[in-house]
């Protein structure tokens, strides 16, 4: 699977989200990375493949989803930490400083995570979609304090017009208790 380009369509309807996911996969030669409901009654679709196919797939998704679209993007040259962080499978990473960026949409959180990962030497630990979060999403990263701060700043800026960013924080020396909850 080519994970260098990803595309995302986030919708305000589970039923329309499922239809959109189906049509996106049928429209172009892409791999379906994520297709699932999120809160509150939203649905996110993420596809991967070559840039042309992903672009075509996302355009189809936006056309099919119509007025139910909340957010969408095509992201070429996605950072390699993004896909594992989507499923929370970043393993074997020592937690130093923590950075957290909280956004209003899942799509904007992925954009923030990619920009953060590209900005400095950090490891993305998790990108959590809006399950039980009233539609919000967040990304958690670790590294040394200066790298985490640079990454959080870049991630906040990387959201661009997809925003808004609700909150962001750098925790220089997280407690052992908090670390245990993250791992």
PDB file of C-alpha atoms in Angstrom:
ATOM      1  CA  UNK A   1       0.000   0.000   0.000  1.00  0.00           C
ATOM      2  CA  UNK A   2       1.342   3.445  -0.910  1.00  0.00           C
ATOM      3  CA  UNK A   3       0.923   5.588   2.161  1.00  0.00           C
ATOM      4  CA  UNK A   4       2.742   8.633   0.807  1.00  0.00           C
ATOM      5  CA  UNK A   5      -0.486  10.434  -0.194  1.00  0.00           C
ATOM      6  CA  UNK A   6      -3.627  10.310   1.890  1.00  0.00           C
ATOM      7  CA  UNK A   7      -7.002  11.897   1.403  1.00  0.00           C
ATOM      8  CA  UNK A   8      -9.750  12.504   3.904  1.00  0.00           C
ATOM      9  CA  UNK A   9     -13.446  13.299   3.759  1.00  0.00           C
ATOM     10  CA  UNK A  10     -15.300  13.961   7.006  1.00  0.00           C
ATOM     11  CA  UNK A  11     -19.088  14.034   6.935  1.00  0.00           C
ATOM     12  CA  UNK A  12     -21.928  14.972   9.239  1.00  0.00           C
ATOM     13  CA  UNK A  13     -23.861  11.745   8.507  1.00  0.00           C
ATOM     14  CA  UNK A  14     -23.011   8.113   9.158  1.00  0.00           C
ATOM     15  CA  UNK A  15     -25.222   6.792   6.357  1.00  0.00           C
ATOM     16  CA  UNK A  16     -23.889   9.262   3.805  1.00  0.00           C
ATOM     17  CA  UNK A  17     -20.378   8.553   5.107  1.00  0.00           C
ATOM     18  CA  UNK A  18     -20.698   4.865   4.313  1.00  0.00           C
ATOM     19  CA  UNK A  19     -22.019   5.610   0.838  1.00  0.00           C
ATOM     20  CA  UNK A  20     -19.227   8.140   0.284  1.00  0.00           C
ATOM     21  CA  UNK A  21     -16.550   5.635   1.404  1.00  0.00           C
ATOM     22  CA  UNK A  22     -17.895   3.071  -1.027  1.00  0.00           C
ATOM     23  CA  UNK A  23     -17.959   5.530  -3.926  1.00  0.00           C
ATOM     24  CA  UNK A  24     -14.471   6.851  -3.116  1.00  0.00           C
ATOM     25  CA  UNK A  25     -12.958   3.365  -3.318  1.00  0.00           C
ATOM     26  CA  UNK A  26     -14.838   2.612  -6.540  1.00  0.00           C
ATOM     27  CA  UNK A  27     -13.806   5.930  -8.143  1.00  0.00           C
ATOM     28  CA  UNK A  28     -10.036   5.369  -8.117  1.00  0.00           C
ATOM     29  CA  UNK A  29      -7.398   2.811  -7.251  1.00  0.00           C
ATOM     30  CA  UNK A  30      -6.951   3.695  -3.584  1.00  0.00           C
ATOM     31  CA  UNK A  31      -6.687   1.751  -0.353  1.00  0.00           C
ATOM     32  CA  UNK A  32      -9.282   2.401   2.329  1.00  0.00           C
ATOM     33  CA  UNK A  33      -7.307   3.203   5.487  1.00  0.00           C
ATOM     34  CA  UNK A  34     -10.138   4.353   7.764  1.00  0.00           C
ATOM     35  CA  UNK A  35     -13.920   4.341   7.340  1.00  0.00           C
ATOM     36  CA  UNK A  36     -15.761   4.671  10.625  1.00  0.00           C
ATOM     37  CA  UNK A  37     -18.242   6.721  12.590  1.00  0.00           C
ATOM     38  CA  UNK A  38     -17.082   9.343  15.041  1.00  0.00           C
ATOM     39  CA  UNK A  39     -19.001  11.537  17.479  1.00  0.00           C
ATOM     40  CA  UNK A  40     -21.467  13.225  17.264  1.00  0.00           C
ATOM     41  CA  UNK A  41     -22.917  11.298  14.332  1.00  0.00           C
ATOM     42  CA  UNK A  42     -20.015  12.036  12.018  1.00  0.00           C
ATOM     43  CA  UNK A  43     -18.163   9.687   9.676  1.00  0.00           C
ATOM     44  CA  UNK A  44     -14.549   9.870   8.512  1.00  0.00           C
ATOM     45  CA  UNK A  45     -13.075   8.287   5.391  1.00  0.00           C
ATOM     46  CA  UNK A  46      -9.314   8.158   4.763  1.00  0.00           C
ATOM     47  CA  UNK A  47      -7.819   6.707   1.603  1.00  0.00           C
ATOM     48  CA  UNK A  48      -4.217   6.241   0.474  1.00  0.00           C
ATOM     49  CA  UNK A  49      -2.548   5.767  -2.887  1.00  0.00           C
ATOM     50  CA  UNK A  50      -0.819   7.762  -5.571  1.00  0.00           C
ATOM     51  CA  UNK A  51      -1.609  11.463  -5.601  1.00  0.00           C
ATOM     52  CA  UNK A  52      -3.767  11.428  -8.724  1.00  0.00           C
ATOM     53  CA  UNK A  53      -5.902   8.535  -7.510  1.00  0.00           C
ATOM     54  CA  UNK A  54      -6.317  10.011  -4.032  1.00  0.00           C
ATOM     55  CA  UNK A  55      -7.261  13.395  -5.501  1.00  0.00           C
ATOM     56  CA  UNK A  56      -9.850  11.775  -7.751  1.00  0.00           C
ATOM     57  CA  UNK A  57     -11.227   9.733  -4.855  1.00  0.00           C
ATOM     58  CA  UNK A  58     -11.555  12.768  -2.558  1.00  0.00           C
ATOM     59  CA  UNK A  59     -13.190  14.824  -5.321  1.00  0.00           C
ATOM     60  CA  UNK A  60     -15.729  12.020  -5.764  1.00  0.00           C
ATOM     61  CA  UNK A  61     -16.282  11.878  -2.006  1.00  0.00           C
ATOM     62  CA  UNK A  62     -16.911  15.618  -1.832  1.00  0.00           C
ATOM     63  CA  UNK A  63     -19.330  15.444  -4.747  1.00  0.00           C
ATOM     64  CA  UNK A  64     -21.244  12.482  -3.270  1.00  0.00           C
ATOM     65  CA  UNK A  65     -21.212  13.870   0.283  1.00  0.00           C
ATOM     66  CA  UNK A  66     -22.410  17.288  -0.834  1.00  0.00           C
ATOM     67  CA  UNK A  67     -23.822  19.397   1.971  1.00  0.00           C
ATOM     68  CA  UNK A  68     -22.919  16.748   4.557  1.00  0.00           C
ATOM     69  CA  UNK A  69     -19.162  17.451   4.134  1.00  0.00           C
ATOM     70  CA  UNK A  70     -17.530  18.935   7.234  1.00  0.00           C
ATOM     71  CA  UNK A  71     -13.926  18.900   6.022  1.00  0.00           C
ATOM     72  CA  UNK A  72     -11.672  17.279   3.430  1.00  0.00           C
ATOM     73  CA  UNK A  73      -8.084  17.307   2.211  1.00  0.00           C
ATOM     74  CA  UNK A  74      -5.457  15.611   0.052  1.00  0.00           C
ATOM     75  CA  UNK A  75      -2.056  15.413   1.716  1.00  0.00           C
ATOM     76  CA  UNK A  76       0.896  14.408  -0.455  1.00  0.00           C
ATOM     77  CA  UNK A  77       4.096  13.231   1.232  1.00  0.00           C
ATOM     78  CA  UNK A  78       2.375  12.413   4.514  1.00  0.00           C
ATOM     79  CA  UNK A  79       4.783  11.859   7.398  1.00  0.00           C
ATOM     80  CA  UNK A  80       5.288   8.111   8.060  1.00  0.00           C
ATOM     81  CA  UNK A  81       4.188   8.453  11.728  1.00  0.00           C
ATOM     82  CA  UNK A  82       0.686   9.613  10.775  1.00  0.00           C
ATOM     83  CA  UNK A  83      -0.837   6.277   9.675  1.00  0.00           C
ATOM     84  CA  UNK A  84       0.338   4.289  12.749  1.00  0.00           C
ATOM     85  CA  UNK A  85      -0.824   7.121  15.038  1.00  0.00           C
ATOM     86  CA  UNK A  86      -4.313   6.881  13.529  1.00  0.00           C
ATOM     87  CA  UNK A  87      -4.639   3.442  15.109  1.00  0.00           C
ATOM     88  CA  UNK A  88      -2.575   4.248  18.202  1.00  0.00           C
ATOM     89  CA  UNK A  89       0.085   1.708  17.265  1.00  0.00           C
ATOM     90  CA  UNK A  90       3.200   3.784  17.924  1.00  0.00           C
ATOM     91  CA  UNK A  91       5.171   1.368  20.074  1.00  0.00           C
ATOM     92  CA  UNK A  92       8.463   1.336  21.882  1.00  0.00           C
ATOM     93  CA  UNK A  93       8.761   5.093  22.312  1.00  0.00           C
ATOM     94  CA  UNK A  94      10.133   6.658  25.488  1.00  0.00           C
ATOM     95  CA  UNK A  95       7.915   9.493  26.632  1.00  0.00           C
ATOM     96  CA  UNK A  96       9.815  12.678  27.373  1.00  0.00           C
ATOM     97  CA  UNK A  97       7.947  15.947  26.972  1.00  0.00           C
ATOM     98  CA  UNK A  98       4.363  15.659  25.722  1.00  0.00           C
ATOM     99  CA  UNK A  99       2.611  17.835  23.196  1.00  0.00           C
ATOM    100  CA  UNK A 100      -1.135  17.804  22.604  1.00  0.00           C
ATOM    101  CA  UNK A 101      -3.138  19.615  19.927  1.00  0.00           C
ATOM    102  CA  UNK A 102      -6.949  19.531  20.151  1.00  0.00           C
ATOM    103  CA  UNK A 103      -9.068  20.456  17.116  1.00  0.00           C
ATOM    104  CA  UNK A 104     -12.735  20.730  16.116  1.00  0.00           C
ATOM    105  CA  UNK A 105     -12.587  18.115  13.340  1.00  0.00           C
ATOM    106  CA  UNK A 106     -10.793  14.852  12.749  1.00  0.00           C
ATOM    107  CA  UNK A 107      -9.528  16.062   9.380  1.00  0.00           C
ATOM    108  CA  UNK A 108      -7.921  19.177  10.869  1.00  0.00           C
ATOM    109  CA  UNK A 109      -6.265  17.022  13.539  1.00  0.00           C
ATOM    110  CA  UNK A 110      -4.589  14.879  10.874  1.00  0.00           C
ATOM    111  CA  UNK A 111      -3.278  18.033   9.182  1.00  0.00           C
ATOM    112  CA  UNK A 112      -1.947  19.257  12.546  1.00  0.00           C
ATOM    113  CA  UNK A 113      -0.299  15.891  13.235  1.00  0.00           C
ATOM    114  CA  UNK A 114       1.419  15.801   9.848  1.00  0.00           C
ATOM    115  CA  UNK A 115       2.740  19.364  10.191  1.00  0.00           C
ATOM    116  CA  UNK A 116       3.917  18.675  13.744  1.00  0.00           C
ATOM    117  CA  UNK A 117       5.726  15.464  12.783  1.00  0.00           C
ATOM    118  CA  UNK A 118       7.485  17.209   9.897  1.00  0.00           C
ATOM    119  CA  UNK A 119       8.605  20.197  11.996  1.00  0.00           C
ATOM    120  CA  UNK A 120      10.959  18.553  14.497  1.00  0.00           C
ATOM    121  CA  UNK A 121      12.180  15.260  15.927  1.00  0.00           C
ATOM    122  CA  UNK A 122       9.030  14.024  17.657  1.00  0.00           C
ATOM    123  CA  UNK A 123       7.134  10.760  17.674  1.00  0.00           C
ATOM    124  CA  UNK A 124       3.389  10.822  17.166  1.00  0.00           C
ATOM    125  CA  UNK A 125       1.831   8.591  19.809  1.00  0.00           C
ATOM    126  CA  UNK A 126      -1.825   8.809  18.878  1.00  0.00           C
ATOM    127  CA  UNK A 127      -4.354  10.645  16.771  1.00  0.00           C
ATOM    128  CA  UNK A 128      -7.685  10.204  18.532  1.00  0.00           C
ATOM    129  CA  UNK A 129     -10.850  10.842  16.568  1.00  0.00           C
ATOM    130  CA  UNK A 130     -13.986  12.239  18.019  1.00  0.00           C
ATOM    131  CA  UNK A 131     -15.230   9.084  19.784  1.00  0.00           C
ATOM    132  CA  UNK A 132     -16.735  10.365  23.012  1.00  0.00           C
ATOM    133  CA  UNK A 133     -15.230  13.796  22.457  1.00  0.00           C
ATOM    134  CA  UNK A 134     -18.270  15.726  21.173  1.00  0.00           C
ATOM    135  CA  UNK A 135     -16.802  15.965  17.673  1.00  0.00           C
ATOM    136  CA  UNK A 136     -13.309  17.000  18.701  1.00  0.00           C
ATOM    137  CA  UNK A 137     -10.035  15.243  17.923  1.00  0.00           C
ATOM    138  CA  UNK A 138      -6.520  15.402  19.310  1.00  0.00           C
ATOM    139  CA  UNK A 139      -2.960  14.325  18.582  1.00  0.00           C
ATOM    140  CA  UNK A 140      -0.356  13.425  21.210  1.00  0.00           C
ATOM    141  CA  UNK A 141       3.382  13.536  20.513  1.00  0.00           C
ATOM    142  CA  UNK A 142       6.609  13.144  22.460  1.00  0.00           C
ATOM    143  CA  UNK A 143      10.231  14.211  22.148  1.00  0.00           C
ATOM    144  CA  UNK A 144      12.546  16.653  23.876  1.00  0.00           C
ATOM    145  CA  UNK A 145      10.933  19.872  25.105  1.00  0.00           C
ATOM    146  CA  UNK A 146      12.221  22.147  22.337  1.00  0.00           C
ATOM    147  CA  UNK A 147      11.245  19.687  19.592  1.00  0.00           C
ATOM    148  CA  UNK A 148       7.778  19.192  21.063  1.00  0.00           C
ATOM    149  CA  UNK A 149       7.283  22.967  21.357  1.00  0.00           C
ATOM    150  CA  UNK A 150       8.376  23.507  17.739  1.00  0.00           C
ATOM    151  CA  UNK A 151       6.118  20.662  16.595  1.00  0.00           C
ATOM    152  CA  UNK A 152       3.085  21.913  18.498  1.00  0.00           C
ATOM    153  CA  UNK A 153       3.590  25.410  17.063  1.00  0.00           C
ATOM    154  CA  UNK A 154       3.914  23.990  13.538  1.00  0.00           C
ATOM    155  CA  UNK A 155       0.912  21.713  14.049  1.00  0.00           C
ATOM    156  CA  UNK A 156      -1.275  24.597  15.168  1.00  0.00           C
ATOM    157  CA  UNK A 157      -0.209  26.602  12.118  1.00  0.00           C
ATOM    158  CA  UNK A 158      -0.609  23.534   9.877  1.00  0.00           C
ATOM    159  CA  UNK A 159      -4.342  23.348  10.517  1.00  0.00           C
ATOM    160  CA  UNK A 160      -4.789  26.469   8.381  1.00  0.00           C
ATOM    161  CA  UNK A 161      -8.370  27.078   7.307  1.00  0.00           C
ATOM    162  CA  UNK A 162      -9.494  23.619   8.489  1.00  0.00           C
ATOM    163  CA  UNK A 163      -9.364  24.757  12.118  1.00  0.00           C
ATOM    164  CA  UNK A 164     -10.017  25.924  14.584  1.00  0.00           C
ATOM    165  CA  UNK A 165      -7.541  24.597  17.094  1.00  0.00           C
ATOM    166  CA  UNK A 166      -9.347  24.467  20.418  1.00  0.00           C
ATOM    167  CA  UNK A 167      -6.357  23.989  22.653  1.00  0.00           C
ATOM    168  CA  UNK A 168      -2.709  23.007  22.635  1.00  0.00           C
ATOM    169  CA  UNK A 169      -0.213  22.321  25.377  1.00  0.00           C
ATOM    170  CA  UNK A 170       3.380  21.220  25.981  1.00  0.00           C
ATOM    171  CA  UNK A 171       4.025  19.258  29.178  1.00  0.00           C
ATOM    172  CA  UNK A 172       7.805  19.388  29.773  1.00  0.00           C
ATOM    173  CA  UNK A 173       8.059  16.580  32.329  1.00  0.00           C
ATOM    174  CA  UNK A 174       4.897  14.468  32.534  1.00  0.00           C
ATOM    175  CA  UNK A 175       4.285  12.467  35.698  1.00  0.00           C
ATOM    176  CA  UNK A 176       4.774   8.711  35.762  1.00  0.00           C
ATOM    177  CA  UNK A 177       1.019   8.360  36.275  1.00  0.00           C
ATOM    178  CA  UNK A 178       0.204  10.305  33.129  1.00  0.00           C
ATOM    179  CA  UNK A 179       2.832   8.390  31.136  1.00  0.00           C
ATOM    180  CA  UNK A 180       1.262   5.114  32.245  1.00  0.00           C
ATOM    181  CA  UNK A 181      -2.146   6.270  30.992  1.00  0.00           C
ATOM    182  CA  UNK A 182      -0.707   7.164  27.573  1.00  0.00           C
ATOM    183  CA  UNK A 183       1.245   3.967  26.961  1.00  0.00           C
TER     184      UNK A 183
END
